[in-house]
């Protein structure tokens, strides 16, 4: 009898995740667009939330080594120019990086929603 390997959770490619995220945002009429297209399979993703009042927040994906959980953490927040400078710095470090900009006065980004937060 053959032993089966343990099942591993299948991860979406970056390109598929970004497409699904943009669709979710579009369905609730939250404008968003790709600022930088990264590596289609394994590029990291930054999500910049622009609240259209001169303020912004940038989220990055974090991995908890103790629990194995993935979550979205704030990379930087404050004046939009400061957030943009930080994003530009990250882009300089990682040419495979995806950058998505979400524009919502109410501060909605949907990153905590099931399927996007995992």
Short mmCIF file of C-alpha atoms in Angstrom, two decimals:
data_model
loop_
_atom_site.label_atom_id
_atom_site.label_comp_id
_atom_site.label_asym_id
_atom_site.label_seq_id
_atom_site.Cartn_x
_atom_site.Cartn_y
_atom_site.Cartn_z
CA UNK A 1 0.00 0.00 0.00
CA UNK A 2 1.33 3.42 -0.92
CA UNK A 3 1.59 6.09 1.72
CA UNK A 4 0.11 9.39 0.72
CA UNK A 5 2.05 12.57 1.23
CA UNK A 6 0.37 15.08 3.53
CA UNK A 7 -1.81 17.52 1.66
CA UNK A 8 -0.44 21.01 1.48
CA UNK A 9 -2.60 24.06 1.04
CA UNK A 10 -2.37 25.23 -2.53
CA UNK A 11 -1.30 28.85 -2.88
CA UNK A 12 -2.56 31.08 -5.64
CA UNK A 13 -0.07 32.72 -7.94
CA UNK A 14 0.42 36.43 -7.38
CA UNK A 15 -1.21 37.26 -10.71
CA UNK A 16 -4.34 35.21 -9.93
CA UNK A 17 -4.60 36.69 -6.41
CA UNK A 18 -4.30 40.24 -7.77
CA UNK A 19 -6.96 39.60 -10.42
CA UNK A 20 -9.32 38.15 -7.80
CA UNK A 21 -8.65 41.06 -5.42
CA UNK A 22 -9.33 43.67 -8.11
CA UNK A 23 -12.57 41.88 -9.01
CA UNK A 24 -13.72 41.85 -5.36
CA UNK A 25 -13.04 45.56 -5.09
CA UNK A 26 -14.83 46.29 -8.36
CA UNK A 27 -17.91 44.38 -7.17
CA UNK A 28 -18.34 46.81 -4.26
CA UNK A 29 -17.36 49.81 -6.39
CA UNK A 30 -13.99 50.51 -4.76
CA UNK A 31 -11.58 51.87 -7.38
CA UNK A 32 -8.21 50.12 -7.58
CA UNK A 33 -5.46 49.68 -10.10
CA UNK A 34 -2.09 48.01 -10.59
CA UNK A 35 0.74 50.52 -10.10
CA UNK A 36 3.44 47.95 -10.70
CA UNK A 37 3.08 44.47 -12.14
CA UNK A 38 5.43 42.03 -10.46
CA UNK A 39 6.37 38.42 -10.98
CA UNK A 40 3.31 36.48 -12.17
CA UNK A 41 3.89 33.47 -9.97
CA UNK A 42 5.61 34.47 -6.77
CA UNK A 43 5.85 38.24 -6.57
CA UNK A 44 5.12 39.86 -3.23
CA UNK A 45 2.13 42.25 -3.11
CA UNK A 46 1.84 45.67 -1.49
CA UNK A 47 -1.57 47.30 -1.20
CA UNK A 48 -1.61 51.08 -0.84
CA UNK A 49 -4.87 52.50 0.48
CA UNK A 50 -5.35 56.13 -0.56
CA UNK A 51 -8.15 57.80 1.41
CA UNK A 52 -8.13 60.80 -0.96
CA UNK A 53 -7.51 63.29 1.86
CA UNK A 54 -3.71 63.44 1.63
CA UNK A 55 -3.34 60.35 3.84
CA UNK A 56 -2.50 56.77 2.87
CA UNK A 57 -1.57 53.41 4.32
CA UNK A 58 0.45 50.62 2.76
CA UNK A 59 -0.12 46.97 3.70
CA UNK A 60 2.28 44.08 3.20
CA UNK A 61 1.78 40.37 3.60
CA UNK A 62 3.34 38.95 6.77
CA UNK A 63 3.93 35.35 7.78
CA UNK A 64 3.86 34.29 11.43
CA UNK A 65 6.57 31.65 11.87
CA UNK A 66 5.06 30.44 15.15
CA UNK A 67 1.54 29.75 13.88
CA UNK A 68 1.99 29.58 10.11
CA UNK A 69 -0.72 32.22 9.71
CA UNK A 70 -0.60 34.86 7.01
CA UNK A 71 -1.91 38.33 7.65
CA UNK A 72 -1.77 41.85 6.26
CA UNK A 73 0.39 44.23 8.34
CA UNK A 74 0.83 47.98 7.97
CA UNK A 75 4.17 48.74 6.33
CA UNK A 76 3.79 52.51 6.57
CA UNK A 77 0.98 55.02 7.07
CA UNK A 78 0.62 58.78 7.17
CA UNK A 79 0.95 61.51 4.57
CA UNK A 80 0.57 60.13 1.07
CA UNK A 81 3.98 61.47 -0.02
CA UNK A 82 5.67 59.58 2.83
CA UNK A 83 3.81 56.38 1.93
CA UNK A 84 4.69 56.81 -1.75
CA UNK A 85 8.38 57.27 -0.87
CA UNK A 86 8.34 54.06 1.17
CA UNK A 87 6.63 52.15 -1.65
CA UNK A 88 9.20 53.50 -4.14
CA UNK A 89 11.98 52.28 -1.84
CA UNK A 90 10.41 48.81 -1.69
CA UNK A 91 10.09 48.78 -5.48
CA UNK A 92 13.82 49.53 -5.70
CA UNK A 93 14.60 46.50 -3.52
CA UNK A 94 12.25 44.07 -5.24
CA UNK A 95 11.69 44.20 -9.01
CA UNK A 96 9.19 41.30 -8.70
CA UNK A 97 6.92 43.33 -6.41
CA UNK A 98 3.26 43.99 -7.23
CA UNK A 99 1.85 47.33 -6.06
CA UNK A 100 -1.92 47.80 -5.99
CA UNK A 101 -3.46 51.19 -5.20
CA UNK A 102 -6.94 51.29 -3.70
CA UNK A 103 -8.82 54.60 -3.51
CA UNK A 104 -11.58 54.84 -0.93
CA UNK A 105 -12.58 57.80 1.25
CA UNK A 106 -14.07 55.42 3.82
CA UNK A 107 -10.77 53.51 4.13
CA UNK A 108 -12.10 50.18 2.81
CA UNK A 109 -9.58 47.72 1.39
CA UNK A 110 -11.27 44.32 1.99
CA UNK A 111 -7.97 42.65 2.97
CA UNK A 112 -9.61 41.16 6.08
CA UNK A 113 -12.24 39.36 3.97
CA UNK A 114 -12.19 35.54 3.73
CA UNK A 115 -10.02 34.39 0.85
CA UNK A 116 -8.03 37.61 0.84
CA UNK A 117 -6.75 37.43 4.39
CA UNK A 118 -5.52 33.82 4.17
#
